[in-house]
Amino acid sequence: MGVKGFVEGGIASIIAGCSTHPLDLIKVRMQLQGENNAPKPVHNLRPALAFQTGSNVHVATIPKARVGPIAVGVRLVQQEGLAALFSGVSATVLRQTLYSTTRMGLYDVLKTKWTDPASGTMPLGRKIEAGLIAGAIGAAVGNPADVAMVRMQADGRLPLAERRNYKSVVDAILRMARQEGVTSLWRGSSLTVNRAMLVTASQLASYDQFKETILQKGVMRDGLGTHVTASFAAGFVAAVASNPVDVIKTRVMNMKVEPGSPPPYAGALDCALKTVRAEGPMALYKGFVPTISRQGPFTVVLFVTLEQVRKLLKDF
């Protein structure tokens, strides 16, 4: 397929990303809930509590009640306006252009190369392998836009004095590079790569597998019904596989590092441990409802659009 696969994947990804952006924004806000509820050390307490010289006593704070996706969305509109639902949409466009175009195109190239000419199919193991490779490369290319998108989506939840107020994705990337160094654009990249590998392998491989099974069993013909069914099932698989990594990725990318102060998280593992310790294991599935609510429609729009774009560009 060559360049054609990249073009088809890019067009479908941008349309899907923009149409489901509000759901992604709500998911990010939910994943950041409770982040500041971790126990904080209190230094130099009175002797009755200071059992050792220089010891720290952790005083637990009362966690705030978790808010559901509808309440998060309503509160966001009330506090920040309707336009806030599309905060960071320019970063979404850039992210889909870089990340999704790369992963979709590479997956298509590998699929074409590894498909058995006789049967016209590719084993599930090969599909997963192609998804892992394509996802990793795509994530590495698109990480700067991913960091910018997370920050722009999360900015509205910060106090006015602490907001970054990025004007656009370009402004966000330039300011990050200038103020925090170029390496900040790849902050959380290991998480982005891991998540992208999981999402791409589970999403693209499962879509192809579900579609092939439906057609082989004669459940439905190759048409809109098959594409919607296979894509929604693929979206559910991708959401279950990627949500824990997505929560940690969101928190690492969004953390604010003050000059002269240690970062809130030393890395992905440290973030995961602190999150589970402070909020429990199920914190790794925070935002799952908006994740599946977004991943389902996103995957449906992605593959339905992709199939239509393929028909339109069939003769090119």
PDB file of C-alpha atoms in Angstrom:
ATOM      1  CA  MET A   1       0.000   0.000   0.000  1.00  0.00           C
ATOM      2  CA  GLY A   2       2.927   2.326   0.769  1.00  0.00           C
ATOM      3  CA  VAL A   3       2.044   6.011   1.211  1.00  0.00           C
ATOM      4  CA  LYS A   4      -1.631   5.327   0.523  1.00  0.00           C
ATOM      5  CA  GLY A   5      -2.011   3.440   3.810  1.00  0.00           C
ATOM      6  CA  PHE A   6      -0.569   6.380   5.737  1.00  0.00           C
ATOM      7  CA  VAL A   7      -2.938   8.842   4.030  1.00  0.00           C
ATOM      8  CA  GLU A   8      -5.996   6.663   4.646  1.00  0.00           C
ATOM      9  CA  GLY A   9      -5.074   6.083   8.289  1.00  0.00           C
ATOM     10  CA  GLY A  10      -4.266   9.747   8.854  1.00  0.00           C
ATOM     11  CA  ILE A  11      -7.569  11.043   7.480  1.00  0.00           C
ATOM     12  CA  ALA A  12      -9.608   8.522   9.477  1.00  0.00           C
ATOM     13  CA  SER A  13      -7.638   9.193  12.690  1.00  0.00           C
ATOM     14  CA  ILE A  14      -7.991  12.990  12.529  1.00  0.00           C
ATOM     15  CA  ILE A  15     -11.756  12.743  11.965  1.00  0.00           C
ATOM     16  CA  ALA A  16     -12.142  10.221  14.807  1.00  0.00           C
ATOM     17  CA  GLY A  17      -9.898  12.213  17.182  1.00  0.00           C
ATOM     18  CA  CYS A  18     -11.694  15.523  16.673  1.00  0.00           C
ATOM     19  CA  SER A  19     -15.188  14.018  16.910  1.00  0.00           C
ATOM     20  CA  THR A  20     -14.458  12.324  20.255  1.00  0.00           C
ATOM     21  CA  HIS A  21     -12.190  15.028  21.752  1.00  0.00           C
ATOM     22  CA  PRO A  22     -14.669  16.133  24.491  1.00  0.00           C
ATOM     23  CA  LEU A  23     -14.881  12.550  25.796  1.00  0.00           C
ATOM     24  CA  ASP A  24     -11.077  12.328  25.860  1.00  0.00           C
ATOM     25  CA  LEU A  25     -10.869  15.601  27.789  1.00  0.00           C
ATOM     26  CA  ILE A  26     -13.353  14.348  30.410  1.00  0.00           C
ATOM     27  CA  LYS A  27     -11.331  11.127  30.694  1.00  0.00           C
ATOM     28  CA  VAL A  28      -8.134  13.113  31.394  1.00  0.00           C
ATOM     29  CA  ARG A  29      -9.861  15.234  34.068  1.00  0.00           C
ATOM     30  CA  MET A  30     -11.190  12.094  35.762  1.00  0.00           C
ATOM     31  CA  GLN A  31      -7.788  10.403  35.700  1.00  0.00           C
ATOM     32  CA  LEU A  32      -6.318  13.382  37.573  1.00  0.00           C
ATOM     33  CA  GLN A  33      -8.969  13.238  40.314  1.00  0.00           C
ATOM     34  CA  GLY A  34      -7.483  12.503  43.725  1.00  0.00           C
ATOM     35  CA  GLU A  35      -3.935  13.077  42.504  1.00  0.00           C
ATOM     36  CA  ASN A  36      -3.241  15.569  45.302  1.00  0.00           C
ATOM     37  CA  ASN A  37      -4.713  13.400  48.039  1.00  0.00           C
ATOM     38  CA  ALA A  38      -1.545  11.470  48.748  1.00  0.00           C
ATOM     39  CA  PRO A  39      -0.285  11.704  52.345  1.00  0.00           C
ATOM     40  CA  LYS A  40       2.103  14.631  52.760  1.00  0.00           C
ATOM     41  CA  PRO A  41       5.089  14.611  55.119  1.00  0.00           C
ATOM     42  CA  VAL A  42       5.015  17.046  58.058  1.00  0.00           C
ATOM     43  CA  HIS A  43       8.435  18.093  59.321  1.00  0.00           C
ATOM     44  CA  ASN A  44       9.647  19.084  62.817  1.00  0.00           C
ATOM     45  CA  LEU A  45       6.563  18.183  64.857  1.00  0.00           C
ATOM     46  CA  ARG A  46       6.511  18.538  68.638  1.00  0.00           C
ATOM     47  CA  PRO A  47       8.499  15.875  70.571  1.00  0.00           C
ATOM     48  CA  ALA A  48       5.365  13.847  71.344  1.00  0.00           C
ATOM     49  CA  LEU A  49       5.079  12.981  67.677  1.00  0.00           C
ATOM     50  CA  ALA A  50       8.724  13.243  66.624  1.00  0.00           C
ATOM     51  CA  PHE A  51       9.911   9.756  67.479  1.00  0.00           C
ATOM     52  CA  GLN A  52      13.245  10.264  65.727  1.00  0.00           C
ATOM     53  CA  THR A  53      15.253  13.348  64.981  1.00  0.00           C
ATOM     54  CA  GLY A  54      14.433  14.570  61.504  1.00  0.00           C
ATOM     55  CA  SER A  55      11.673  11.990  61.065  1.00  0.00           C
ATOM     56  CA  ASN A  56       8.647  12.684  58.927  1.00  0.00           C
ATOM     57  CA  VAL A  57       5.132  11.913  60.041  1.00  0.00           C
ATOM     58  CA  HIS A  58       2.645  11.308  57.251  1.00  0.00           C
ATOM     59  CA  VAL A  59      -0.699  12.904  57.894  1.00  0.00           C
ATOM     60  CA  ALA A  60      -3.416  11.509  55.662  1.00  0.00           C
ATOM     61  CA  THR A  61      -5.815  13.899  54.058  1.00  0.00           C
ATOM     62  CA  ILE A  62      -9.464  13.052  53.554  1.00  0.00           C
ATOM     63  CA  PRO A  63      -9.935  12.135  49.882  1.00  0.00           C
ATOM     64  CA  LYS A  64     -12.571  13.970  47.944  1.00  0.00           C
ATOM     65  CA  ALA A  65     -15.510  12.017  46.614  1.00  0.00           C
ATOM     66  CA  ARG A  66     -14.967  10.830  43.061  1.00  0.00           C
ATOM     67  CA  VAL A  67     -17.138  12.443  40.450  1.00  0.00           C
ATOM     68  CA  GLY A  68     -18.604  10.602  37.457  1.00  0.00           C
ATOM     69  CA  PRO A  69     -18.102  11.531  33.789  1.00  0.00           C
ATOM     70  CA  ILE A  70     -21.450  13.317  33.378  1.00  0.00           C
ATOM     71  CA  ALA A  71     -20.864  15.422  36.494  1.00  0.00           C
ATOM     72  CA  VAL A  72     -17.306  16.204  35.356  1.00  0.00           C
ATOM     73  CA  GLY A  73     -18.591  17.318  31.956  1.00  0.00           C
ATOM     74  CA  VAL A  74     -21.402  19.442  33.393  1.00  0.00           C
ATOM     75  CA  ARG A  75     -19.093  21.107  35.919  1.00  0.00           C
ATOM     76  CA  LEU A  76     -16.500  21.751  33.217  1.00  0.00           C
ATOM     77  CA  VAL A  77     -19.065  23.535  31.023  1.00  0.00           C
ATOM     78  CA  GLN A  78     -20.446  25.513  33.983  1.00  0.00           C
ATOM     79  CA  GLN A  79     -17.026  26.673  35.173  1.00  0.00           C
ATOM     80  CA  GLU A  80     -15.126  27.062  31.911  1.00  0.00           C
ATOM     81  CA  GLY A  81     -17.767  27.372  29.197  1.00  0.00           C
ATOM     82  CA  LEU A  82     -18.879  25.126  26.342  1.00  0.00           C
ATOM     83  CA  ALA A  83     -15.717  25.831  24.335  1.00  0.00           C
ATOM     84  CA  ALA A  84     -13.684  24.189  27.124  1.00  0.00           C
ATOM     85  CA  LEU A  85     -14.860  20.791  25.837  1.00  0.00           C
ATOM     86  CA  PHE A  86     -12.504  21.358  22.908  1.00  0.00           C
ATOM     87  CA  SER A  87      -9.523  22.585  24.933  1.00  0.00           C
ATOM     88  CA  GLY A  88      -6.397  21.223  23.302  1.00  0.00           C
ATOM     89  CA  VAL A  89      -8.120  20.147  20.077  1.00  0.00           C
ATOM     90  CA  SER A  90      -5.223  21.606  18.051  1.00  0.00           C
ATOM     91  CA  ALA A  91      -2.927  19.218  19.921  1.00  0.00           C
ATOM     92  CA  THR A  92      -5.292  16.367  19.120  1.00  0.00           C
ATOM     93  CA  VAL A  93      -5.063  17.164  15.403  1.00  0.00           C
ATOM     94  CA  LEU A  94      -1.248  17.259  15.555  1.00  0.00           C
ATOM     95  CA  ARG A  95      -1.134  14.087  17.662  1.00  0.00           C
ATOM     96  CA  GLN A  96      -3.343  12.171  15.235  1.00  0.00           C
ATOM     97  CA  THR A  97      -1.323  13.527  12.300  1.00  0.00           C
ATOM     98  CA  LEU A  98       1.953  12.299  13.797  1.00  0.00           C
ATOM     99  CA  TYR A  99       1.084   9.317  15.998  1.00  0.00           C
ATOM    100  CA  SER A 100      -1.963   7.722  14.366  1.00  0.00           C
ATOM    101  CA  THR A 101      -0.887   8.330  10.783  1.00  0.00           C
ATOM    102  CA  THR A 102       2.412   6.591  11.544  1.00  0.00           C
ATOM    103  CA  ARG A 103       0.928   3.628  13.416  1.00  0.00           C
ATOM    104  CA  MET A 104      -1.923   3.055  10.953  1.00  0.00           C
ATOM    105  CA  GLY A 105       0.389   3.331   7.958  1.00  0.00           C
ATOM    106  CA  LEU A 106       3.059   1.037   9.386  1.00  0.00           C
ATOM    107  CA  TYR A 107       0.478  -1.534  10.460  1.00  0.00           C
ATOM    108  CA  ASP A 108      -0.915  -1.521   6.921  1.00  0.00           C
ATOM    109  CA  VAL A 109       2.571  -1.974   5.458  1.00  0.00           C
ATOM    110  CA  LEU A 110       3.345  -4.906   7.786  1.00  0.00           C
ATOM    111  CA  LYS A 111      -0.099  -6.409   7.214  1.00  0.00           C
ATOM    112  CA  THR A 112       0.425  -6.334   3.456  1.00  0.00           C
ATOM    113  CA  LYS A 113       3.885  -7.880   3.833  1.00  0.00           C
ATOM    114  CA  TRP A 114       2.888 -10.638   6.287  1.00  0.00           C
ATOM    115  CA  THR A 115      -0.514 -11.646   4.870  1.00  0.00           C
ATOM    116  CA  ASP A 116      -0.567 -15.168   3.458  1.00  0.00           C
ATOM    117  CA  PRO A 117      -1.090 -14.807  -0.333  1.00  0.00           C
ATOM    118  CA  ALA A 118      -2.966 -18.112  -0.528  1.00  0.00           C
ATOM    119  CA  SER A 119      -5.554 -17.514   2.209  1.00  0.00           C
ATOM    120  CA  GLY A 120      -5.507 -13.719   2.166  1.00  0.00           C
ATOM    121  CA  THR A 121      -5.339 -13.666   5.994  1.00  0.00           C
ATOM    122  CA  MET A 122      -2.697 -13.066   8.650  1.00  0.00           C
ATOM    123  CA  PRO A 123      -2.386 -15.107  11.894  1.00  0.00           C
ATOM    124  CA  LEU A 124      -3.507 -13.316  15.079  1.00  0.00           C
ATOM    125  CA  GLY A 125       0.019 -13.508  16.506  1.00  0.00           C
ATOM    126  CA  ARG A 126       1.387 -11.660  13.488  1.00  0.00           C
ATOM    127  CA  LYS A 127      -1.357  -9.026  13.765  1.00  0.00           C
ATOM    128  CA  ILE A 128      -0.419  -8.399  17.400  1.00  0.00           C
ATOM    129  CA  GLU A 129       3.268  -8.241  16.477  1.00  0.00           C
ATOM    130  CA  ALA A 130       2.538  -5.709  13.718  1.00  0.00           C
ATOM    131  CA  GLY A 131       0.454  -3.639  16.155  1.00  0.00           C
ATOM    132  CA  LEU A 132       3.211  -3.603  18.774  1.00  0.00           C
ATOM    133  CA  ILE A 133       5.835  -2.445  16.274  1.00  0.00           C
ATOM    134  CA  ALA A 134       3.607   0.184  14.635  1.00  0.00           C
ATOM    135  CA  GLY A 135       2.376   1.510  17.994  1.00  0.00           C
ATOM    136  CA  ALA A 136       5.874   1.904  19.424  1.00  0.00           C
ATOM    137  CA  ILE A 137       7.186   3.867  16.444  1.00  0.00           C
ATOM    138  CA  GLY A 138       4.051   6.003  16.183  1.00  0.00           C
ATOM    139  CA  ALA A 139       4.183   6.913  19.877  1.00  0.00           C
ATOM    140  CA  ALA A 140       7.830   7.956  19.707  1.00  0.00           C
ATOM    141  CA  VAL A 141       7.031  10.266  16.789  1.00  0.00           C
ATOM    142  CA  GLY A 142       3.907  11.778  18.366  1.00  0.00           C
ATOM    143  CA  ASN A 143       4.959  12.152  22.032  1.00  0.00           C
ATOM    144  CA  PRO A 144       5.487  15.971  21.968  1.00  0.00           C
ATOM    145  CA  ALA A 145       1.924  16.491  20.735  1.00  0.00           C
ATOM    146  CA  ASP A 146       0.676  13.991  23.335  1.00  0.00           C
ATOM    147  CA  VAL A 147       2.310  15.899  26.209  1.00  0.00           C
ATOM    148  CA  ALA A 148       0.916  19.176  24.881  1.00  0.00           C
ATOM    149  CA  MET A 149      -2.577  17.682  24.549  1.00  0.00           C
ATOM    150  CA  VAL A 150      -2.641  16.353  28.121  1.00  0.00           C
ATOM    151  CA  ARG A 151      -1.458  19.681  29.533  1.00  0.00           C
ATOM    152  CA  MET A 152      -3.920  21.740  27.506  1.00  0.00           C
ATOM    153  CA  GLN A 153      -6.792  19.458  28.506  1.00  0.00           C
ATOM    154  CA  ALA A 154      -5.856  19.535  32.192  1.00  0.00           C
ATOM    155  CA  ASP A 155      -5.054  23.261  32.443  1.00  0.00           C
ATOM    156  CA  GLY A 156      -8.591  24.317  33.356  1.00  0.00           C
ATOM    157  CA  ARG A 157      -8.578  22.296  36.591  1.00  0.00           C
ATOM    158  CA  LEU A 158      -5.602  24.229  37.983  1.00  0.00           C
ATOM    159  CA  PRO A 159      -5.946  27.414  40.103  1.00  0.00           C
ATOM    160  CA  LEU A 160      -5.798  30.557  37.961  1.00  0.00           C
ATOM    161  CA  ALA A 161      -2.323  31.459  39.228  1.00  0.00           C
ATOM    162  CA  GLU A 162      -0.926  28.042  38.241  1.00  0.00           C
ATOM    163  CA  ARG A 163      -2.449  27.680  34.781  1.00  0.00           C
ATOM    164  CA  ARG A 164      -0.076  27.486  31.848  1.00  0.00           C
ATOM    165  CA  ASN A 165      -2.545  29.151  29.434  1.00  0.00           C
ATOM    166  CA  TYR A 166      -1.047  27.744  26.261  1.00  0.00           C
ATOM    167  CA  LYS A 167      -2.427  29.556  23.203  1.00  0.00           C
ATOM    168  CA  SER A 168      -2.073  26.579  20.870  1.00  0.00           C
ATOM    169  CA  VAL A 169      -0.227  23.299  20.491  1.00  0.00           C
ATOM    170  CA  VAL A 170       2.685  25.131  18.830  1.00  0.00           C
ATOM    171  CA  ASP A 171       2.867  27.587  21.744  1.00  0.00           C
ATOM    172  CA  ALA A 172       2.756  24.683  24.204  1.00  0.00           C
ATOM    173  CA  ILE A 173       5.594  22.811  22.506  1.00  0.00           C
ATOM    174  CA  LEU A 174       7.775  25.924  22.123  1.00  0.00           C
ATOM    175  CA  ARG A 175       7.273  27.002  25.749  1.00  0.00           C
ATOM    176  CA  MET A 176       7.963  23.524  27.091  1.00  0.00           C
ATOM    177  CA  ALA A 177      11.180  23.314  25.073  1.00  0.00           C
ATOM    178  CA  ARG A 178      12.245  26.819  26.175  1.00  0.00           C
ATOM    179  CA  GLN A 179      11.273  26.614  29.862  1.00  0.00           C
ATOM    180  CA  GLU A 180      11.813  22.922  30.666  1.00  0.00           C
ATOM    181  CA  GLY A 181      14.213  21.764  27.968  1.00  0.00           C
ATOM    182  CA  VAL A 182      13.667  19.812  24.778  1.00  0.00           C
ATOM    183  CA  THR A 183      13.654  16.535  26.703  1.00  0.00           C
ATOM    184  CA  SER A 184      10.407  17.599  28.418  1.00  0.00           C
ATOM    185  CA  LEU A 185       8.668  16.999  25.074  1.00  0.00           C
ATOM    186  CA  TRP A 186       9.366  13.299  25.561  1.00  0.00           C
ATOM    187  CA  ARG A 187       8.337  13.242  29.223  1.00  0.00           C
ATOM    188  CA  GLY A 188       6.492  10.003  29.892  1.00  0.00           C
ATOM    189  CA  SER A 189       7.561   8.664  26.502  1.00  0.00           C
ATOM    190  CA  SER A 190       8.160   5.169  27.887  1.00  0.00           C
ATOM    191  CA  LEU A 191       4.542   5.165  29.061  1.00  0.00           C
ATOM    192  CA  THR A 192       3.322   6.581  25.768  1.00  0.00           C
ATOM    193  CA  VAL A 193       5.173   3.880  23.860  1.00  0.00           C
ATOM    194  CA  ASN A 194       3.889   1.109  26.148  1.00  0.00           C
ATOM    195  CA  ARG A 195       0.319   2.408  25.928  1.00  0.00           C
ATOM    196  CA  ALA A 196       0.518   2.832  22.153  1.00  0.00           C
ATOM    197  CA  MET A 197       1.824  -0.708  21.762  1.00  0.00           C
ATOM    198  CA  LEU A 198      -1.071  -2.049  23.836  1.00  0.00           C
ATOM    199  CA  VAL A 199      -3.696   0.110  22.102  1.00  0.00           C
ATOM    200  CA  THR A 200      -2.478  -0.529  18.566  1.00  0.00           C
ATOM    201  CA  ALA A 201      -1.980  -4.262  19.074  1.00  0.00           C
ATOM    202  CA  SER A 202      -5.352  -4.711  20.776  1.00  0.00           C
ATOM    203  CA  GLN A 203      -7.300  -2.230  18.633  1.00  0.00           C
ATOM    204  CA  LEU A 204      -6.044  -2.951  15.102  1.00  0.00           C
ATOM    205  CA  ALA A 205      -5.363  -6.660  15.577  1.00  0.00           C
ATOM    206  CA  SER A 206      -8.697  -7.332  17.295  1.00  0.00           C
ATOM    207  CA  TYR A 207     -10.616  -5.306  14.670  1.00  0.00           C
ATOM    208  CA  ASP A 208      -9.127  -7.377  11.869  1.00  0.00           C
ATOM    209  CA  GLN A 209      -9.716 -10.583  13.829  1.00  0.00           C
ATOM    210  CA  PHE A 210     -13.329  -9.769  14.727  1.00  0.00           C
ATOM    211  CA  LYS A 211     -14.051  -8.684  11.158  1.00  0.00           C
ATOM    212  CA  GLU A 212     -12.530 -11.851   9.676  1.00  0.00           C
ATOM    213  CA  THR A 213     -14.453 -14.061  12.133  1.00  0.00           C
ATOM    214  CA  ILE A 214     -17.779 -12.340  11.400  1.00  0.00           C
ATOM    215  CA  LEU A 215     -17.263 -12.732   7.650  1.00  0.00           C
ATOM    216  CA  GLN A 216     -15.984 -16.319   7.848  1.00  0.00           C
ATOM    217  CA  LYS A 217     -18.895 -17.426  10.064  1.00  0.00           C
ATOM    218  CA  GLY A 218     -21.340 -15.705   7.740  1.00  0.00           C
ATOM    219  CA  VAL A 219     -22.884 -13.700  10.584  1.00  0.00           C
ATOM    220  CA  MET A 220     -22.989 -10.545   8.443  1.00  0.00           C
ATOM    221  CA  ARG A 221     -21.817  -9.381   5.064  1.00  0.00           C
ATOM    222  CA  ASP A 222     -18.878  -7.020   4.580  1.00  0.00           C
ATOM    223  CA  GLY A 223     -20.631  -3.716   5.176  1.00  0.00           C
ATOM    224  CA  LEU A 224     -21.407  -1.034   7.731  1.00  0.00           C
ATOM    225  CA  GLY A 225     -22.914  -3.471  10.261  1.00  0.00           C
ATOM    226  CA  THR A 226     -19.789  -5.622  10.263  1.00  0.00           C
ATOM    227  CA  HIS A 227     -17.493  -2.601  10.531  1.00  0.00           C
ATOM    228  CA  VAL A 228     -19.423  -1.101  13.462  1.00  0.00           C
ATOM    229  CA  THR A 229     -19.648  -4.409  15.366  1.00  0.00           C
ATOM    230  CA  ALA A 230     -15.979  -5.305  14.893  1.00  0.00           C
ATOM    231  CA  SER A 231     -14.761  -1.799  15.697  1.00  0.00           C
ATOM    232  CA  PHE A 232     -16.824  -1.437  18.904  1.00  0.00           C
ATOM    233  CA  ALA A 233     -15.560  -4.826  20.142  1.00  0.00           C
ATOM    234  CA  ALA A 234     -12.005  -3.723  19.307  1.00  0.00           C
ATOM    235  CA  GLY A 235     -12.539  -0.475  21.215  1.00  0.00           C
ATOM    236  CA  PHE A 236     -13.577  -2.371  24.357  1.00  0.00           C
ATOM    237  CA  VAL A 237     -10.518  -4.634  24.173  1.00  0.00           C
ATOM    238  CA  ALA A 238      -8.231  -1.612  23.714  1.00  0.00           C
ATOM    239  CA  ALA A 239      -9.802   0.258  26.665  1.00  0.00           C
ATOM    240  CA  VAL A 240      -9.371  -2.653  29.077  1.00  0.00           C
ATOM    241  CA  ALA A 241      -5.768  -3.228  28.006  1.00  0.00           C
ATOM    242  CA  SER A 242      -4.596   0.385  28.067  1.00  0.00           C
ATOM    243  CA  ASN A 243      -6.431   2.186  30.896  1.00  0.00           C
ATOM    244  CA  PRO A 244      -3.878   1.532  33.718  1.00  0.00           C
ATOM    245  CA  VAL A 245      -0.976   2.750  31.576  1.00  0.00           C
ATOM    246  CA  ASP A 246      -3.093   5.692  30.403  1.00  0.00           C
ATOM    247  CA  VAL A 247      -3.744   6.872  33.984  1.00  0.00           C
ATOM    248  CA  ILE A 248      -0.036   6.815  34.856  1.00  0.00           C
ATOM    249  CA  LYS A 249       0.890   8.457  31.540  1.00  0.00           C
ATOM    250  CA  THR A 250      -1.577  11.285  32.122  1.00  0.00           C
ATOM    251  CA  ARG A 251      -0.224  12.010  35.610  1.00  0.00           C
ATOM    252  CA  VAL A 252       3.444  11.904  34.625  1.00  0.00           C
ATOM    253  CA  MET A 253       2.885  14.170  31.621  1.00  0.00           C
ATOM    254  CA  ASN A 254       0.772  16.627  33.603  1.00  0.00           C
ATOM    255  CA  MET A 255       3.078  16.953  36.630  1.00  0.00           C
ATOM    256  CA  LYS A 256       4.429  20.418  37.255  1.00  0.00           C
ATOM    257  CA  VAL A 257       8.134  20.535  38.086  1.00  0.00           C
ATOM    258  CA  GLU A 258       9.124  23.613  40.065  1.00  0.00           C
ATOM    259  CA  PRO A 259      12.709  24.908  39.668  1.00  0.00           C
ATOM    260  CA  GLY A 260      14.890  23.614  42.502  1.00  0.00           C
ATOM    261  CA  SER A 261      12.238  21.135  43.689  1.00  0.00           C
ATOM    262  CA  PRO A 262      12.098  17.389  43.053  1.00  0.00           C
ATOM    263  CA  PRO A 263       9.382  16.276  40.623  1.00  0.00           C
ATOM    264  CA  PRO A 264       6.200  14.804  42.147  1.00  0.00           C
ATOM    265  CA  TYR A 265       7.036  11.467  40.519  1.00  0.00           C
ATOM    266  CA  ALA A 266      10.485  10.002  39.917  1.00  0.00           C
ATOM    267  CA  GLY A 267       9.165   7.977  37.009  1.00  0.00           C
ATOM    268  CA  ALA A 268       6.369   5.719  35.799  1.00  0.00           C
ATOM    269  CA  LEU A 269       6.861   3.035  38.461  1.00  0.00           C
ATOM    270  CA  ASP A 270       7.039   5.633  41.237  1.00  0.00           C
ATOM    271  CA  CYS A 271       3.825   7.226  39.954  1.00  0.00           C
ATOM    272  CA  ALA A 272       2.080   3.841  39.819  1.00  0.00           C
ATOM    273  CA  LEU A 273       3.155   2.941  43.364  1.00  0.00           C
ATOM    274  CA  LYS A 274       2.149   6.325  44.801  1.00  0.00           C
ATOM    275  CA  THR A 275      -1.192   6.195  43.014  1.00  0.00           C
ATOM    276  CA  VAL A 276      -2.030   2.690  44.268  1.00  0.00           C
ATOM    277  CA  ARG A 277      -0.753   3.466  47.788  1.00  0.00           C
ATOM    278  CA  ALA A 278      -2.764   6.674  48.113  1.00  0.00           C
ATOM    279  CA  GLU A 279      -5.909   5.765  46.176  1.00  0.00           C
ATOM    280  CA  GLY A 280      -6.049   1.977  45.905  1.00  0.00           C
ATOM    281  CA  PRO A 281      -5.508  -0.418  42.951  1.00  0.00           C
ATOM    282  CA  MET A 282      -8.750   0.554  41.221  1.00  0.00           C
ATOM    283  CA  ALA A 283      -7.333   4.072  40.800  1.00  0.00           C
ATOM    284  CA  LEU A 284      -5.559   2.615  37.765  1.00  0.00           C
ATOM    285  CA  TYR A 285      -8.999   2.261  36.184  1.00  0.00           C
ATOM    286  CA  LYS A 286     -10.038   5.823  36.926  1.00  0.00           C
ATOM    287  CA  GLY A 287     -11.786   7.312  33.958  1.00  0.00           C
ATOM    288  CA  PHE A 288     -12.632   3.862  32.548  1.00  0.00           C
ATOM    289  CA  VAL A 289     -16.247   4.820  31.818  1.00  0.00           C
ATOM    290  CA  PRO A 290     -15.245   7.853  29.713  1.00  0.00           C
ATOM    291  CA  THR A 291     -12.362   5.797  28.308  1.00  0.00           C
ATOM    292  CA  ILE A 292     -14.703   3.133  26.947  1.00  0.00           C
ATOM    293  CA  SER A 293     -17.268   5.836  26.121  1.00  0.00           C
ATOM    294  CA  ARG A 294     -14.570   7.547  24.072  1.00  0.00           C
ATOM    295  CA  GLN A 295     -12.672   4.467  22.863  1.00  0.00           C
ATOM    296  CA  GLY A 296     -15.848   2.819  21.565  1.00  0.00           C
ATOM    297  CA  PRO A 297     -17.048   5.766  19.422  1.00  0.00           C
ATOM    298  CA  PHE A 298     -13.451   6.646  18.468  1.00  0.00           C
ATOM    299  CA  THR A 299     -12.765   3.143  17.215  1.00  0.00           C
ATOM    300  CA  VAL A 300     -16.108   2.960  15.415  1.00  0.00           C
ATOM    301  CA  VAL A 301     -15.563   6.333  13.696  1.00  0.00           C
ATOM    302  CA  LEU A 302     -11.933   5.401  12.975  1.00  0.00           C
ATOM    303  CA  PHE A 303     -12.609   2.114  11.200  1.00  0.00           C
ATOM    304  CA  VAL A 304     -15.897   3.063   9.550  1.00  0.00           C
ATOM    305  CA  THR A 305     -14.201   6.190   8.152  1.00  0.00           C
ATOM    306  CA  LEU A 306     -11.145   4.151   7.182  1.00  0.00           C
ATOM    307  CA  GLU A 307     -13.250   1.647   5.248  1.00  0.00           C
ATOM    308  CA  GLN A 308     -15.029   4.494   3.413  1.00  0.00           C
ATOM    309  CA  VAL A 309     -11.767   6.319   2.649  1.00  0.00           C
ATOM    310  CA  ARG A 310     -10.339   3.063   1.277  1.00  0.00           C
ATOM    311  CA  LYS A 311     -13.318   2.786  -1.087  1.00  0.00           C
ATOM    312  CA  LEU A 312     -12.866   6.387  -2.238  1.00  0.00           C
ATOM    313  CA  LEU A 313      -9.118   5.972  -2.810  1.00  0.00           C
ATOM    314  CA  LYS A 314      -9.383   2.450  -4.230  1.00  0.00           C
ATOM    315  CA  ASP A 315      -8.546   3.517  -7.770  1.00  0.00           C
ATOM    316  CA  PHE A 316      -5.643   5.798  -6.789  1.00  0.00           C
TER     317      PHE A 316
END
